[in-house]
C-alpha positions as YAML, in Angstrom:
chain: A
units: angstrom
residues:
- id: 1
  name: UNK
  ca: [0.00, 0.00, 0.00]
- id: 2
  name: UNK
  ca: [1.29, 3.57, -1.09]
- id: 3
  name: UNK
  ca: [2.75, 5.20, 2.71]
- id: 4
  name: UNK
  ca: [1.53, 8.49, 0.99]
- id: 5
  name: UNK
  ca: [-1.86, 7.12, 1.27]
- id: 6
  name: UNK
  ca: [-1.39, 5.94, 5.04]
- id: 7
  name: UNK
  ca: [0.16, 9.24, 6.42]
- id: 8
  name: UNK
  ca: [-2.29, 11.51, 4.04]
- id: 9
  name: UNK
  ca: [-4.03, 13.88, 6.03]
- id: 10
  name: UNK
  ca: [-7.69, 13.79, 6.24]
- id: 11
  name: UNK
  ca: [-9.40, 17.37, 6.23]
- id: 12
  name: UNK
  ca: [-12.46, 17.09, 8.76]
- id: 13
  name: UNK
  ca: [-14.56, 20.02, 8.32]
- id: 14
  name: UNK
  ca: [-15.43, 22.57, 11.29]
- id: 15
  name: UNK
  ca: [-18.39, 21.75, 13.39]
- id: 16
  name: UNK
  ca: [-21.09, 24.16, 12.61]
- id: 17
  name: UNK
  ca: [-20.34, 27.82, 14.22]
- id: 18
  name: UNK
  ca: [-24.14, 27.73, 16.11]
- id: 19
  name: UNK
  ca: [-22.86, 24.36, 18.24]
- id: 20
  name: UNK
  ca: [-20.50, 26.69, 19.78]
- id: 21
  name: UNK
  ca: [-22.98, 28.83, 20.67]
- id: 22
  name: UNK
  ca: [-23.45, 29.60, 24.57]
- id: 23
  name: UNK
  ca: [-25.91, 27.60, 26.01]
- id: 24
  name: UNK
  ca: [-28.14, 30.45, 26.91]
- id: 25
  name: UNK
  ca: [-28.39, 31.50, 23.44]
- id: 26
  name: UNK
  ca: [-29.11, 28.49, 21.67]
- id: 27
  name: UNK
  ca: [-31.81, 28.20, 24.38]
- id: 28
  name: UNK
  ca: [-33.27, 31.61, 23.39]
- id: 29
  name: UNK
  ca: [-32.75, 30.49, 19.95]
- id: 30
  name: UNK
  ca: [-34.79, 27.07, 20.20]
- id: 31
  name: UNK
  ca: [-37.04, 28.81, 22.40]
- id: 32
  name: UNK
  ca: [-38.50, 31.12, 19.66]
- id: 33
  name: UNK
  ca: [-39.56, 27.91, 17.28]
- id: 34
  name: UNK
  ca: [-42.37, 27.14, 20.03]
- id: 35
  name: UNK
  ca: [-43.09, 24.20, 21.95]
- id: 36
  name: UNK
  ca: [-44.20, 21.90, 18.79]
- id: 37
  name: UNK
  ca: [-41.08, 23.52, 16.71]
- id: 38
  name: UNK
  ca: [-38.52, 22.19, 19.48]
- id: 39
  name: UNK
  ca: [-40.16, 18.49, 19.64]
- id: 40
  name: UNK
  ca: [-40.74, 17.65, 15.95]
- id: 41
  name: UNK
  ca: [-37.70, 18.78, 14.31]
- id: 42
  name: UNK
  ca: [-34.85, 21.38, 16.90]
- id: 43
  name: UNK
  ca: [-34.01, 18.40, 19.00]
- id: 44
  name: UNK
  ca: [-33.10, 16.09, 16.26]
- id: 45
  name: UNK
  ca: [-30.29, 18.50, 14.30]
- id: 46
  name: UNK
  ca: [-27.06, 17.76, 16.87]
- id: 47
  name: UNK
  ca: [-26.81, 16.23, 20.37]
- id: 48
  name: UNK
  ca: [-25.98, 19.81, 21.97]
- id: 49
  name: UNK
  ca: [-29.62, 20.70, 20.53]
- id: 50
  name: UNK
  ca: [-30.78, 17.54, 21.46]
- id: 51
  name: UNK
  ca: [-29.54, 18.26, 25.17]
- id: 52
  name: UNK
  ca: [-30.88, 22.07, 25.29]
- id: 53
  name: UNK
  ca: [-34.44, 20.78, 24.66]
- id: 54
  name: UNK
  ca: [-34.94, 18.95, 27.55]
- id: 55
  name: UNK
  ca: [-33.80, 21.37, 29.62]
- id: 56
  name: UNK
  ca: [-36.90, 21.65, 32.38]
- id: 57
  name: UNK
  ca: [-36.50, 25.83, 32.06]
- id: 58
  name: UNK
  ca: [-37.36, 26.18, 28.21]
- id: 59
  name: UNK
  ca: [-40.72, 24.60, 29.44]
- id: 60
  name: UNK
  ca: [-41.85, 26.76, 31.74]
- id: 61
  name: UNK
  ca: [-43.81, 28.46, 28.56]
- id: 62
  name: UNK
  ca: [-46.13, 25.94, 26.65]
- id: 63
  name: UNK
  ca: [-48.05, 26.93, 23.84]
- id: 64
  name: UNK
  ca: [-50.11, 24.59, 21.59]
- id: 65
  name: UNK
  ca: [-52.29, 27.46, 19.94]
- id: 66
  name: UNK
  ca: [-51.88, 27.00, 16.20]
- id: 67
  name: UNK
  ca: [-54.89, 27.56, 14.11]
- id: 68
  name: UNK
  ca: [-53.49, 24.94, 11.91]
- id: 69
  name: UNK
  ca: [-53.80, 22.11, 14.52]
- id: 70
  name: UNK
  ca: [-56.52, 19.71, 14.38]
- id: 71
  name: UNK
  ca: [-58.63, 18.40, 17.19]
- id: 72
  name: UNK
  ca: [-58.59, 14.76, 15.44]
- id: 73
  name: UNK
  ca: [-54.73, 14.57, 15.40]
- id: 74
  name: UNK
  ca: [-53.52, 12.74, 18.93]
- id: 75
  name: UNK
  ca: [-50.02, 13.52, 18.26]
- id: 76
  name: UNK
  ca: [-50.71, 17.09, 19.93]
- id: 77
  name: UNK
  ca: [-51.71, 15.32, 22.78]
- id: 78
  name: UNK
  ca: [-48.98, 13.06, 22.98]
- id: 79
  name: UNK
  ca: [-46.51, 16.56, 22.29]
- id: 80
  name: UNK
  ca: [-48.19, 17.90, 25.54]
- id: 81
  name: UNK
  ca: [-48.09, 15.41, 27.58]
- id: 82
  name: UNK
  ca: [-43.79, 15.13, 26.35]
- id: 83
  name: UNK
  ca: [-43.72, 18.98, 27.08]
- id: 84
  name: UNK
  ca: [-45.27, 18.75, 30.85]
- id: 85
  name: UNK
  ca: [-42.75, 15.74, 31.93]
- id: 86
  name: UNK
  ca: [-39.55, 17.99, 30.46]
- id: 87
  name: UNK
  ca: [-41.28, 20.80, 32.25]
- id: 88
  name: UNK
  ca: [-40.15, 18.64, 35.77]
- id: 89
  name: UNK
  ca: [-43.09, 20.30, 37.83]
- id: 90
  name: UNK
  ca: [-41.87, 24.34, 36.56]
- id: 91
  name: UNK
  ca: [-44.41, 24.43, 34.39]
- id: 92
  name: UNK
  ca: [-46.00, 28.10, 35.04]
- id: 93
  name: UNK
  ca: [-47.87, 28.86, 31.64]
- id: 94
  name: UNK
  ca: [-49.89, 26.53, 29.67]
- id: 95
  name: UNK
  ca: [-52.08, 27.30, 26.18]
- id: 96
  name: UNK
  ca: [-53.94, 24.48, 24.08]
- id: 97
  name: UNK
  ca: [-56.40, 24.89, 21.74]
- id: 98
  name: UNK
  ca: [-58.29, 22.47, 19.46]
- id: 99
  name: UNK
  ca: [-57.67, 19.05, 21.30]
- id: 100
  name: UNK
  ca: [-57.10, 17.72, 24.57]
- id: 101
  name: UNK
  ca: [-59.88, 15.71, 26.98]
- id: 102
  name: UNK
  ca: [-60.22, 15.18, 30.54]
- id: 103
  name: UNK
  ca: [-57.65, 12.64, 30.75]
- id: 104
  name: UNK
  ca: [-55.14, 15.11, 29.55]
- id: 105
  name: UNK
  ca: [-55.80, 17.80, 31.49]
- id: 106
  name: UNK
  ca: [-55.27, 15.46, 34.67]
- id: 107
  name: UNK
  ca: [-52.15, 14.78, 33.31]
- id: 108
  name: UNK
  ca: [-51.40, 18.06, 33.35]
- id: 109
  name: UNK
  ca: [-52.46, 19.82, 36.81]
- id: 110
  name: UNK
  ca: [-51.38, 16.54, 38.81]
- id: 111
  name: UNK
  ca: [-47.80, 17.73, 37.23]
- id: 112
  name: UNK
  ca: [-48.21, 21.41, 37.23]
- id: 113
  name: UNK
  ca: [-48.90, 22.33, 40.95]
- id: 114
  name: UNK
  ca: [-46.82, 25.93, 39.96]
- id: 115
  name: UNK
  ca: [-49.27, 26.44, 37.29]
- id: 116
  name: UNK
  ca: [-50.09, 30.48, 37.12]
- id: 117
  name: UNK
  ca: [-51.33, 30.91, 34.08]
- id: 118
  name: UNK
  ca: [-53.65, 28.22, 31.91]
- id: 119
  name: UNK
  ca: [-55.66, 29.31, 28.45]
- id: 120
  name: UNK
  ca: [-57.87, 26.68, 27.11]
- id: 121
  name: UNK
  ca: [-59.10, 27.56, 24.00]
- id: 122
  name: UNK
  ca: [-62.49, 25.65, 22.33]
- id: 123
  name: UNK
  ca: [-61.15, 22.72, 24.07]
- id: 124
  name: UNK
  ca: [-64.29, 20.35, 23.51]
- id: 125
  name: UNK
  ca: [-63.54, 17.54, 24.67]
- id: 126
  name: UNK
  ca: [-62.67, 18.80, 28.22]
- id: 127
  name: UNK
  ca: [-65.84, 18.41, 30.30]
- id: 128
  name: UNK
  ca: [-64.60, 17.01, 33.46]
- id: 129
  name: UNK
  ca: [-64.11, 18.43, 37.23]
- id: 130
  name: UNK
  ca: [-63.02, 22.15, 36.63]
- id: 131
  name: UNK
  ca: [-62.25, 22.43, 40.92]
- id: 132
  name: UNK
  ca: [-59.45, 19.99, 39.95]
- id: 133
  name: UNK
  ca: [-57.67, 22.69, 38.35]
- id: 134
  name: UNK
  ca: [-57.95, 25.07, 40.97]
- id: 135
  name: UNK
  ca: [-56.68, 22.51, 43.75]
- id: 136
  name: UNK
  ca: [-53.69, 20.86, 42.29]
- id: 137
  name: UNK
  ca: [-52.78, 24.41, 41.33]
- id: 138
  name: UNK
  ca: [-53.05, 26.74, 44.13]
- id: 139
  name: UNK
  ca: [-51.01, 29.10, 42.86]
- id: 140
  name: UNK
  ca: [-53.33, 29.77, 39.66]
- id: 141
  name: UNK
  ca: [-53.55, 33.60, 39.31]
- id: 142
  name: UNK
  ca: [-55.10, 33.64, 35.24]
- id: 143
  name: UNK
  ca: [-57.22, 31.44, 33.72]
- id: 144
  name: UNK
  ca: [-58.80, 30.92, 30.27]
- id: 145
  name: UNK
  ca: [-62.05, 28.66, 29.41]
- id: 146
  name: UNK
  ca: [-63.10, 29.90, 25.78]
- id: 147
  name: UNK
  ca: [-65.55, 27.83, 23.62]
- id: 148
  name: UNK
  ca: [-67.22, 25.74, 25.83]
- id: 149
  name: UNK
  ca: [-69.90, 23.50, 25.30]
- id: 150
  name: UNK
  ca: [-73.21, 25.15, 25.54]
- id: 151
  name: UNK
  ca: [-76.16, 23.36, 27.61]
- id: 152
  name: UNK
  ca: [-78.95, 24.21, 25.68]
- id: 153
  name: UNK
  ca: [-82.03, 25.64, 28.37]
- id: 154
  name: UNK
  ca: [-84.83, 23.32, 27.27]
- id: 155
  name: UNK
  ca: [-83.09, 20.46, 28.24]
- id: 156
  name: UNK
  ca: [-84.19, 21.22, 31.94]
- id: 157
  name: UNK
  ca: [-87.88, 21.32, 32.66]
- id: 158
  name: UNK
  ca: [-86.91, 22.62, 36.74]
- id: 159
  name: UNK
  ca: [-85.36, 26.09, 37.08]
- id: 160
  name: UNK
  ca: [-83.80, 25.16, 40.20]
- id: 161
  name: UNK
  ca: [-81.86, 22.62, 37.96]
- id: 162
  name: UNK
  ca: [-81.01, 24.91, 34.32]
- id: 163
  name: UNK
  ca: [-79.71, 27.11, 37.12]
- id: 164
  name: UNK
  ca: [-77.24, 24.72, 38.93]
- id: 165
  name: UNK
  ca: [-76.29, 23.06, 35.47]
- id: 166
  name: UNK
  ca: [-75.63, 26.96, 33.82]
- id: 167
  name: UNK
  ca: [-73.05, 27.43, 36.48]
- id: 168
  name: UNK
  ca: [-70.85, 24.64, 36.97]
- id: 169
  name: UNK
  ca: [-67.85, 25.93, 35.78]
- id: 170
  name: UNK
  ca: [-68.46, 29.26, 37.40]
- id: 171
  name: UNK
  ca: [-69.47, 27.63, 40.93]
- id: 172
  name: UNK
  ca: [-66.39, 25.37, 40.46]
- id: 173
  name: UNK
  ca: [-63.98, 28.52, 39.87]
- id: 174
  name: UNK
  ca: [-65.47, 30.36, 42.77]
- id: 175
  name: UNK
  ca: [-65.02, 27.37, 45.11]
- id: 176
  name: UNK
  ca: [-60.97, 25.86, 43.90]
- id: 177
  name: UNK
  ca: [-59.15, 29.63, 42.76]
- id: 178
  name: UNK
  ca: [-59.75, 32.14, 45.07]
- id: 179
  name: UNK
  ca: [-56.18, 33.62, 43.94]
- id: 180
  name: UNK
  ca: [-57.17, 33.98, 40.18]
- id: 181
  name: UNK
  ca: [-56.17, 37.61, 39.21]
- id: 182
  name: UNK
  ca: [-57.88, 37.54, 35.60]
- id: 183
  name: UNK
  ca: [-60.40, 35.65, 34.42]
- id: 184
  name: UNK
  ca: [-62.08, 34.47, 30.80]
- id: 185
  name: UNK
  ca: [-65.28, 32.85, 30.35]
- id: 186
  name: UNK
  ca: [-66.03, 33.34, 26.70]
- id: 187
  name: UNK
  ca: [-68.96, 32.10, 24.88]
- id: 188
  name: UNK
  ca: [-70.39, 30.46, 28.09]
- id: 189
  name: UNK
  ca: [-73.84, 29.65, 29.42]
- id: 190
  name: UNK
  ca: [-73.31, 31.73, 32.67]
- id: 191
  name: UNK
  ca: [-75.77, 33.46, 34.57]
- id: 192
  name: UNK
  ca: [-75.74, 36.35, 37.63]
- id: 193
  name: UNK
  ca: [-75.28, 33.41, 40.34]
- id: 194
  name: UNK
  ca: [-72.87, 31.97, 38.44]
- id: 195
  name: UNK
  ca: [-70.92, 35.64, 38.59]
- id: 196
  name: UNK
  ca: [-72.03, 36.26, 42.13]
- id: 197
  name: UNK
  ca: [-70.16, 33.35, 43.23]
- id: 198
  name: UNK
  ca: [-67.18, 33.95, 41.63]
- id: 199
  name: UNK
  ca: [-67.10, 37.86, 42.94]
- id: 200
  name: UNK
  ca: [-67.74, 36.06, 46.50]
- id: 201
  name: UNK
  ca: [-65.28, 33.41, 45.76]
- id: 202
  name: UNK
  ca: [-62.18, 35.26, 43.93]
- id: 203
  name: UNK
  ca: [-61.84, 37.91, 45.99]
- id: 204
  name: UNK
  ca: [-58.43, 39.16, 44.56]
- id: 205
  name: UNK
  ca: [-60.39, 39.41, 40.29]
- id: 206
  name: UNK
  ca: [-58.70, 42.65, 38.45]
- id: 207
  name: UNK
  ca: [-59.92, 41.42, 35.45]
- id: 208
  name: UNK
  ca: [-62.61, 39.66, 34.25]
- id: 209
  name: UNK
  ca: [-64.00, 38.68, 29.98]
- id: 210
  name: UNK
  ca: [-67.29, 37.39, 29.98]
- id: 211
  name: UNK
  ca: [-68.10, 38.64, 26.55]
- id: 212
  name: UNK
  ca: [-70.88, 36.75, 24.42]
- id: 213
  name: UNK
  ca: [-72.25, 35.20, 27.59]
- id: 214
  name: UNK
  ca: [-75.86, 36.00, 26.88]
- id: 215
  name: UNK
  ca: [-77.06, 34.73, 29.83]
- id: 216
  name: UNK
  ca: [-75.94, 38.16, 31.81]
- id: 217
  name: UNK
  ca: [-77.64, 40.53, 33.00]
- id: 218
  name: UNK
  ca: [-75.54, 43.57, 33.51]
- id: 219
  name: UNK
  ca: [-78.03, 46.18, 34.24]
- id: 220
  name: UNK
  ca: [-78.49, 46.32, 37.60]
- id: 221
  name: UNK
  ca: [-76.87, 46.20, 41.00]
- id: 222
  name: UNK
  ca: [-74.10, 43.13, 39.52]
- id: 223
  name: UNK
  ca: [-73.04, 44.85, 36.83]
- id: 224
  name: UNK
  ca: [-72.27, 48.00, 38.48]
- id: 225
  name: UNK
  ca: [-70.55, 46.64, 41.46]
- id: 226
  name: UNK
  ca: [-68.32, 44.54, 38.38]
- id: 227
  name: UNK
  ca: [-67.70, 48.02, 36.58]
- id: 228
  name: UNK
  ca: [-66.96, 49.55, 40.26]
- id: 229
  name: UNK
  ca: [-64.46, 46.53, 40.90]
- id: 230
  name: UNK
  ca: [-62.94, 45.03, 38.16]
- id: 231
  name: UNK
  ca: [-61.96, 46.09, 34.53]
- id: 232
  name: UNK
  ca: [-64.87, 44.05, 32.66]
- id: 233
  name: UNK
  ca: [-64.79, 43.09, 29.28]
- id: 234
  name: UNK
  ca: [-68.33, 42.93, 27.49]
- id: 235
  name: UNK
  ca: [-70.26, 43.75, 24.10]
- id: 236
  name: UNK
  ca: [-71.50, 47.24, 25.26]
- id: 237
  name: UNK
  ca: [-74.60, 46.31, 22.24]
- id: 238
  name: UNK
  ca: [-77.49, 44.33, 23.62]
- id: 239
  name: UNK
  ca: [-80.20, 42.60, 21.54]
- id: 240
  name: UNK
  ca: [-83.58, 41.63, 22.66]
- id: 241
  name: UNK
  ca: [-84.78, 38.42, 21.65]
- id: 242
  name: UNK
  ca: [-87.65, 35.95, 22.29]
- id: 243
  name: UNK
  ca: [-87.27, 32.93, 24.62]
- id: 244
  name: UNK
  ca: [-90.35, 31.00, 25.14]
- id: 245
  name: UNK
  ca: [-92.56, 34.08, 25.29]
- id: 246
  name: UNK
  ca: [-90.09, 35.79, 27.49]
- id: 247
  name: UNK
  ca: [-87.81, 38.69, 26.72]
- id: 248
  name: UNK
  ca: [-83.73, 37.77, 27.42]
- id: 249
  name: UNK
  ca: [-81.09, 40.05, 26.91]
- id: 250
  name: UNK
  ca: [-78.63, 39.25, 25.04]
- id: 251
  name: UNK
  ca: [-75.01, 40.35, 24.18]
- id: 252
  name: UNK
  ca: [-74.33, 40.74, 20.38]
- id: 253
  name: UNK
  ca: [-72.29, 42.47, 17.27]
- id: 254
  name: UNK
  ca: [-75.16, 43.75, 15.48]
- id: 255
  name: UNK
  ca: [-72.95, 44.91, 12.65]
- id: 256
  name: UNK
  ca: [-72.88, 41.16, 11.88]
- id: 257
  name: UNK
  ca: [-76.64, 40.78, 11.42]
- id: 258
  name: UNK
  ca: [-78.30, 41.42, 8.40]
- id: 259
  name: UNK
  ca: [-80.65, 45.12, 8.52]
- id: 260
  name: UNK
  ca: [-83.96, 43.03, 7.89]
- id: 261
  name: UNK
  ca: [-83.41, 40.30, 10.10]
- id: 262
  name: UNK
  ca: [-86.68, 39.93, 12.56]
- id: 263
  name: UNK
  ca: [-87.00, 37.74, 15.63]
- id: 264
  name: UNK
  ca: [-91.05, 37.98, 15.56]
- id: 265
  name: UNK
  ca: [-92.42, 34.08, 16.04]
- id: 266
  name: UNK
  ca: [-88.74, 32.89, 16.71]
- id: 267
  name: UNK
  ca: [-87.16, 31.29, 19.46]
- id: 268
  name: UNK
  ca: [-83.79, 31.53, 19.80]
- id: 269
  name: UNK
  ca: [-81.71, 29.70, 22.09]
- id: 270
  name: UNK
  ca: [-78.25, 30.26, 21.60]
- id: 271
  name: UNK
  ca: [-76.32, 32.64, 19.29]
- id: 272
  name: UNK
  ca: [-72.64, 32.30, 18.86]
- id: 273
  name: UNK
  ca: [-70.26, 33.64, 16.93]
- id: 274
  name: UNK
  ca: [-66.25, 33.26, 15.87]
...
């Protein structure tokens, strides 16, 4: 065999100049893909990437809010629940939108007890104990519940009952997060005990959304000691409109009905809109 060959000198290229980066800064870096951009394709480019994503700090912050997921695809449940564990319990901010049950969001608050903020957003599929939240995380201070399923009224035959069954999630807030700072209830089938209790039951609210729950009424005594107390968000535009022969006000964009539209005759139960 030729020596030359033996003794030639092999020329190994330079590792890339972003492996050499400070650890701080390829965290920042990896940071800004998002949550779903650091499991599906940042960890797998080098080991030093590999090792920066499963670092419990860059999952403090967990966002699964993109309009492009779908609430048929499990894999964004299986992402979560892969974010949480790397989270190691420092877990402080959660979104997901589109997907996600009741077994999920177990998964999440028995692992999240220094959970302060959580956004769920048209989460469907979550219909289970909302006081769980509030008790395995105590030190909740803003919470999201956008898009919930609405209980239609006629279902119930016994006020006493439409009553209990319009305010679950608001008698289970008021009871499980008396530290909440801010609160969202949008597009929910809420009514004035439902708010009373979580005025009585959250004493430290700044904030509160409750727009498009038609089921308010904000004329009276409630609404002014909300206006007096907390910075309220709510369609200032109310619509009259026929409920079994009984007038409800309800909150609405009327810029998004047609001029001619007329509610003589009609019953309407619910109106929502995206």
């Amino acid at each position: 065999m030729d020596a030359s060959l033996v003794h030639r000198n092999i020329d190994v290229p330079p590792p890339p100049q972003w492996i050499e980066l400070p650890w701080d800064v390829t965290a920042d870096i990896l940071q800004r893909l998002g949550s779903e951009g650091m499991l599906t394709s940042a960890q797998q480019v080098c080991t030093t990437w590999w090792k920066v994503c499963k670092d419990p700090s860059l999952w403090r912050v967990i966002d699964f809010s993109d309009k492009k997921q779908s609430p048929h695809l499990n894999k964004y449940t299986v992402m979560c629940r892969c974010a949480v564990d790397r989270s190691q319990g420092q877990l402080v901010d959660l979104t997901i939108q589109y997907f996600g049950g009741d077994t999920l969001l177990e998964y999440i608050t028995e692992r999240s007890s220094n959970l302060k903020r959580l956004k769920l957003r048209t989460c469907f599929n979550i219909t289970g104990d909302i006081e769980a939240i509030g008790y395995c995380c105590p030190m909740l201070k803003s919470f999201s519940c956008n898009g919930f399923k609405y209980v239609v009224k006629t279902l119930f035959n016994d006020d006493f009952i439409a009553v209990y069954h319009r305010n679950l999630y608001a008698f289970a807030i008021s009871k499980s997060m008396p530290n909440l700072h801010h609160l969202q209830l949008f597009a929910h089938w809420i009514g004035n005990e439902g708010l009373e209790a979580i005025l009585r039951g959250c004493p430290r609210l700044e904030s509160l959304d409750i727009r498009r729950c038609f089921d308010l009424d904000l004329e009276g005594d409630l609404g002014k000691r909300c206006r007096q107390k907390l910075n309220i968000l709510n369609s200032p535009i109310t619509l009259s409109v026929i409920y079994r022969g009984l007038i409800a006000m309800a909150e609405i964009h009327l810029i998004l009905l047609p001029p001619d539209l007329n509610f003589t005759n009609t019953t309407i139960i619910k109106i929502m809109m995206f």
